[in-house]
């Protein structure tokens, strides 16, 4: 027992499931889906509809698992909906000026075009499964954002109508029922641990995966002609606390530990954008969307200061917007806008915002903190859309915010919601206020800016037989992007599986993985997984925080290696639950190394990646207008590069439409 | 904030909450045929156990931190 385990060791509950470490189960499928979140479910449904036998593997219950498991309230880039005034090509203009960007949910050109082409179709898919995507109960008749004919409701840009407000709290159960209806093989509570490759050699065709049941400890060998990696971006690499839990510790699903990244890395797939990470306040944030703010779900709520003085809204040209209605319309001459676009987006697509010099005006006393979200002054439809339609259906805001606040007596018709007091600079447009502010060494790799596998127009990774979808894709993100890339990857993986040869599993590769997986339950260790994770996170904070340099990164790599060789080799697990948590730490250890290697390879600073090298302080030098790629090869890290817009360069066609038509599989 | 209690008097043993929990924090006690909590520190407060329970037997605590304080570093 370690010092840490001693006080709680006594309270470890008795294990309720029969444990059979090492007992092997073999599953065969045409298409194997690793990760049963939004992307994985759509991939599985589309593969099954094309006649493939499908197996979905998820660490949790697929009914509610994944980053999108708790629901969705707005559906991005649904530009093919009958009310939308722009087409996919026009929407793609926003990505042109990205240059050094290619971040955020509007990230990569391939995923963004797939999103624009199929977003509305994917929405119609989930509508057929029983998700409410229209105002069928006529609750918002007459609202500015409602189309009376289709009953579709729009968010943000009411003029152009490219983003749809939906009531998607139950999207995951609907997908789960569809998987059941299609007789998809569901392998729940199984954590995928490694990819299997032809001949047992990394870099070869991927022919399946291994997994361990987090309840029984049994081992699984999945044999598949094609594999879709739809695991999420890694979270929880920098910040860990044994005291703070639940939503108090992070926004994303804590199951997202980067297992997919670690698996594909060891199988020697190419990765990119891994050096990107964002500031984060960890357990010191507020429940997402849980304080007064004007962002995202709360767009475009009136904000007043402590004396009730209204903070003006302006359009992209700085013109003060006099009415609430104007905040939901493009500026004069503007084709359309994106709500709260990330840095790097061409300014012609920026939407209405609070006055940009708000930090200065707070400093000089013009506005007095704290601020309040003035819901009562908003038009009734907007008020009910923000605190109801949106907060009531978005991610994890429904229970801790909408339900908890309502139960506590909060009434949006009468009450203002206070915004958390922040340093003046934090009131600028980018960065939701509820995230608060953390010290510079606290980062998060996920949500936006996420690094992941390199992929092509087939959503195929650099490895034959391995496809990727959702947040596993570098630059991927958002619910609709997960759904659309899931559909697409499901089609492509099926097409490949229909022609691919029968996979032959290499016994030695399986046996070696079994030794690795069960080591924590076989050894008499003296370090618990929380202690191990605390060490990994502290190393990331100290050597891979906001400011990085050659020396600190190399030192960080040495420390991670030292943790792997000593502490990780002494970590024990007393049951399958702890085994899964321990294996997650090993994934995070690998992802930490990937981040440090990518950071070392990127010898310049980058604004879009929130990446600062002390030894290369110049921000965005032209010679670094490219993607840095990394790959493991026989134990060595190989660094490469890809040009921005690689998706429109040979051997690809020069236009999005041609590439899509050539590859989409429809 | 995390799952605090499942009332054994109200729990009908249907197991819906076990499937609702993405973090595997709720288990079925096979002997007692009731849902029980294990590893509450892994609860991510999505709240679906509360929403999905047909008997309103699940309680979530408003406390932000767990009672045991063990810090590192």
Short mmCIF file of N, CA and C in Angstrom, two decimals, chain A residues 4 8 13-17 60-61 63-64 69-70 169 189 214-215 242-243 245-248 253-255 283 285 399-400 530-531 575 577-578 581, chain B residues 1-2 18-24 26-28 30 38-48 51-52 60 64-66 68-73:
data_model
loop_
_atom_site.label_atom_id
_atom_site.label_comp_id
_atom_site.label_asym_id
_atom_site.label_seq_id
_atom_site.Cartn_x
_atom_site.Cartn_y
_atom_site.Cartn_z
N UNK A 4 -0.69 7.08 -0.51
CA UNK A 4 -1.96 7.55 -1.03
C UNK A 4 -3.06 6.52 -0.80
N UNK A 8 -7.65 5.23 1.74
CA UNK A 8 -8.87 4.82 1.04
C UNK A 8 -8.89 3.32 0.73
N UNK A 13 -14.50 -1.01 -2.51
CA UNK A 13 -15.67 -1.90 -2.45
C UNK A 13 -15.39 -3.30 -3.00
N UNK A 14 -16.17 -4.20 -2.55
CA UNK A 14 -16.04 -5.57 -3.03
C UNK A 14 -16.45 -5.60 -4.50
N UNK A 15 -15.75 -6.40 -5.31
CA UNK A 15 -16.01 -6.42 -6.74
C UNK A 15 -17.25 -7.27 -7.05
N UNK A 16 -18.23 -6.71 -7.78
CA UNK A 16 -19.48 -7.45 -7.96
C UNK A 16 -19.52 -8.40 -9.16
N UNK A 17 -18.48 -8.40 -9.98
CA UNK A 17 -18.53 -9.24 -11.19
C UNK A 17 -17.53 -10.38 -11.10
N UNK A 60 -17.49 2.05 -22.25
CA UNK A 60 -18.65 2.29 -21.39
C UNK A 60 -19.91 1.72 -22.04
N UNK A 61 -21.06 2.08 -21.47
CA UNK A 61 -22.34 1.69 -22.08
C UNK A 61 -22.60 2.60 -23.27
N UNK A 63 -25.19 3.29 -24.74
CA UNK A 63 -26.43 4.04 -24.55
C UNK A 63 -26.17 5.53 -24.26
N UNK A 64 -25.13 5.81 -23.49
CA UNK A 64 -24.85 7.21 -23.15
C UNK A 64 -23.37 7.58 -23.29
N UNK A 69 -22.42 12.04 -25.73
CA UNK A 69 -23.41 11.17 -25.10
C UNK A 69 -24.50 11.91 -24.36
N UNK A 70 -24.17 13.09 -23.91
CA UNK A 70 -25.14 13.83 -23.10
C UNK A 70 -26.05 14.72 -23.93
N UNK A 169 -31.26 15.96 -26.69
CA UNK A 169 -30.79 15.35 -25.44
C UNK A 169 -30.75 13.83 -25.54
N UNK A 189 -18.35 -2.01 -22.36
CA UNK A 189 -17.48 -2.16 -21.18
C UNK A 189 -16.18 -2.86 -21.55
N UNK A 214 -13.77 -4.22 -18.78
CA UNK A 214 -13.48 -3.45 -17.56
C UNK A 214 -14.31 -3.93 -16.36
N UNK A 215 -15.15 -4.93 -16.57
CA UNK A 215 -15.89 -5.51 -15.45
C UNK A 215 -15.36 -6.90 -15.09
N UNK A 242 -7.16 14.66 -7.07
CA UNK A 242 -7.92 13.58 -6.45
C UNK A 242 -9.17 14.10 -5.76
N UNK A 243 -9.24 15.42 -5.57
CA UNK A 243 -10.40 15.97 -4.87
C UNK A 243 -11.52 16.38 -5.81
N UNK A 245 -13.91 16.34 -8.94
CA UNK A 245 -14.40 15.26 -9.77
C UNK A 245 -15.56 15.72 -10.63
N UNK A 246 -16.00 14.82 -11.47
CA UNK A 246 -17.13 15.12 -12.33
C UNK A 246 -16.86 16.31 -13.21
N UNK A 247 -17.89 17.12 -13.42
CA UNK A 247 -17.74 18.29 -14.28
C UNK A 247 -16.82 19.31 -13.67
N UNK A 248 -16.54 19.14 -12.37
CA UNK A 248 -15.61 20.06 -11.73
C UNK A 248 -14.20 19.80 -12.22
N UNK A 253 -15.69 14.07 -21.68
CA UNK A 253 -15.90 12.77 -21.06
C UNK A 253 -14.57 12.25 -20.52
N UNK A 254 -14.50 11.95 -19.23
CA UNK A 254 -13.22 11.49 -18.67
C UNK A 254 -12.73 10.18 -19.28
N UNK A 255 -13.63 9.45 -19.97
CA UNK A 255 -13.19 8.23 -20.65
C UNK A 255 -12.22 8.53 -21.79
N UNK A 283 -10.17 21.95 -12.69
CA UNK A 283 -11.26 21.86 -11.74
C UNK A 283 -11.74 23.20 -11.22
N UNK A 285 -12.96 25.62 -13.15
CA UNK A 285 -13.94 26.24 -14.03
C UNK A 285 -15.32 26.10 -13.39
N UNK A 399 -28.40 18.82 -16.81
CA UNK A 399 -28.61 18.41 -15.42
C UNK A 399 -28.00 19.41 -14.44
N UNK A 400 -26.67 19.66 -14.53
CA UNK A 400 -26.08 20.55 -13.51
C UNK A 400 -26.49 22.02 -13.65
N UNK A 530 -3.78 6.69 -9.54
CA UNK A 530 -3.92 8.14 -9.34
C UNK A 530 -2.55 8.78 -9.09
N UNK A 531 -1.72 8.06 -8.39
CA UNK A 531 -0.37 8.56 -8.14
C UNK A 531 0.40 8.64 -9.46
N UNK A 575 -8.63 -4.62 -9.40
CA UNK A 575 -9.80 -5.18 -10.08
C UNK A 575 -9.85 -4.60 -11.49
N UNK A 577 -11.76 -2.52 -12.98
CA UNK A 577 -11.99 -1.06 -13.06
C UNK A 577 -10.67 -0.32 -12.90
N UNK A 578 -9.92 -0.70 -11.89
CA UNK A 578 -8.62 -0.05 -11.68
C UNK A 578 -7.64 -0.39 -12.81
N UNK A 581 -8.32 2.05 -15.54
CA UNK A 581 -7.79 3.37 -15.20
C UNK A 581 -6.26 3.38 -15.32
N UNK B 1 -19.58 17.60 -6.56
CA UNK B 1 -20.80 17.14 -7.22
C UNK B 1 -20.59 15.73 -7.76
N UNK B 2 -21.31 14.81 -7.26
CA UNK B 2 -21.24 13.46 -7.84
C UNK B 2 -22.41 12.66 -7.32
N UNK B 18 -27.60 1.51 -14.62
CA UNK B 18 -26.31 0.86 -14.87
C UNK B 18 -25.89 1.11 -16.32
N UNK B 19 -26.87 1.08 -17.23
CA UNK B 19 -26.58 1.34 -18.63
C UNK B 19 -26.47 2.81 -18.95
N UNK B 20 -27.09 3.65 -18.13
CA UNK B 20 -27.03 5.09 -18.38
C UNK B 20 -25.67 5.66 -18.01
N UNK B 21 -24.98 5.03 -17.09
CA UNK B 21 -23.73 5.59 -16.58
C UNK B 21 -22.58 5.33 -17.53
N UNK B 22 -22.00 6.39 -18.13
CA UNK B 22 -20.89 6.18 -19.05
C UNK B 22 -19.58 5.84 -18.32
N UNK B 23 -19.55 6.04 -17.02
CA UNK B 23 -18.30 5.84 -16.28
C UNK B 23 -18.28 4.54 -15.49
N UNK B 24 -19.33 3.74 -15.62
CA UNK B 24 -19.35 2.45 -14.95
C UNK B 24 -19.29 2.61 -13.42
N UNK B 26 -22.13 2.86 -11.55
CA UNK B 26 -23.27 2.16 -10.95
C UNK B 26 -23.24 0.69 -11.37
N UNK B 27 -23.40 -0.17 -10.41
CA UNK B 27 -23.37 -1.61 -10.67
C UNK B 27 -24.65 -2.24 -10.15
N UNK B 28 -24.94 -3.43 -10.63
CA UNK B 28 -26.03 -4.19 -10.03
C UNK B 28 -25.44 -5.10 -8.97
N UNK B 30 -25.81 -8.27 -7.62
CA UNK B 30 -26.52 -9.46 -8.11
C UNK B 30 -27.28 -10.16 -6.99
N UNK B 38 -20.26 2.33 -7.00
CA UNK B 38 -18.86 2.04 -6.74
C UNK B 38 -18.01 3.09 -7.44
N UNK B 39 -16.89 3.43 -6.89
CA UNK B 39 -16.00 4.44 -7.44
C UNK B 39 -16.74 5.75 -7.75
N UNK B 40 -17.43 6.32 -6.75
CA UNK B 40 -18.15 7.57 -7.01
C UNK B 40 -17.23 8.70 -7.46
N UNK B 41 -15.94 8.59 -7.14
CA UNK B 41 -15.01 9.66 -7.55
C UNK B 41 -14.84 9.70 -9.07
N UNK B 42 -15.27 8.65 -9.76
CA UNK B 42 -15.19 8.66 -11.22
C UNK B 42 -16.44 9.26 -11.86
N UNK B 43 -17.44 9.59 -11.04
CA UNK B 43 -18.70 10.18 -11.57
C UNK B 43 -18.38 11.47 -12.30
N UNK B 44 -18.92 11.64 -13.52
CA UNK B 44 -18.64 12.88 -14.25
C UNK B 44 -19.83 13.83 -14.25
N UNK B 45 -20.82 13.48 -13.45
CA UNK B 45 -21.97 14.36 -13.27
C UNK B 45 -22.73 14.66 -14.56
N UNK B 46 -22.91 13.67 -15.39
CA UNK B 46 -23.76 13.89 -16.56
C UNK B 46 -25.22 13.86 -16.13
N UNK B 47 -25.50 13.16 -15.04
CA UNK B 47 -26.84 13.19 -14.47
C UNK B 47 -27.85 12.26 -15.12
N UNK B 48 -27.41 11.46 -16.08
CA UNK B 48 -28.39 10.63 -16.78
C UNK B 48 -29.01 9.57 -15.88
N UNK B 51 -32.01 11.24 -14.51
CA UNK B 51 -33.05 11.43 -15.53
C UNK B 51 -33.70 10.10 -15.90
N UNK B 52 -32.88 9.08 -16.06
CA UNK B 52 -33.40 7.81 -16.58
C UNK B 52 -34.07 6.93 -15.52
N UNK B 60 -27.97 13.03 -6.52
CA UNK B 60 -26.67 13.62 -6.84
C UNK B 60 -26.38 14.71 -5.82
N UNK B 64 -18.86 19.93 -4.46
CA UNK B 64 -17.94 19.92 -5.60
C UNK B 64 -16.80 18.93 -5.40
N UNK B 65 -16.39 18.75 -4.17
CA UNK B 65 -15.24 17.87 -3.96
C UNK B 65 -15.62 16.68 -3.10
N UNK B 66 -14.79 15.66 -3.18
CA UNK B 66 -15.02 14.49 -2.36
C UNK B 66 -14.47 14.77 -0.96
N UNK B 68 -12.55 13.14 1.12
CA UNK B 68 -11.17 12.80 1.43
C UNK B 68 -10.23 13.73 0.69
N UNK B 69 -9.33 14.37 1.40
CA UNK B 69 -8.40 15.28 0.74
C UNK B 69 -7.00 14.69 0.77
N UNK B 70 -6.55 14.27 -0.37
CA UNK B 70 -5.18 13.78 -0.51
C UNK B 70 -4.60 14.50 -1.70
N UNK B 71 -3.67 15.40 -1.48
CA UNK B 71 -3.15 16.14 -2.61
C UNK B 71 -1.69 15.81 -2.84
N UNK B 72 -1.29 16.04 -4.06
CA UNK B 72 0.07 15.72 -4.47
C UNK B 72 0.83 16.96 -4.88
N UNK B 73 2.07 16.98 -4.58
CA UNK B 73 2.93 18.02 -5.13
C UNK B 73 2.92 19.28 -4.29
#
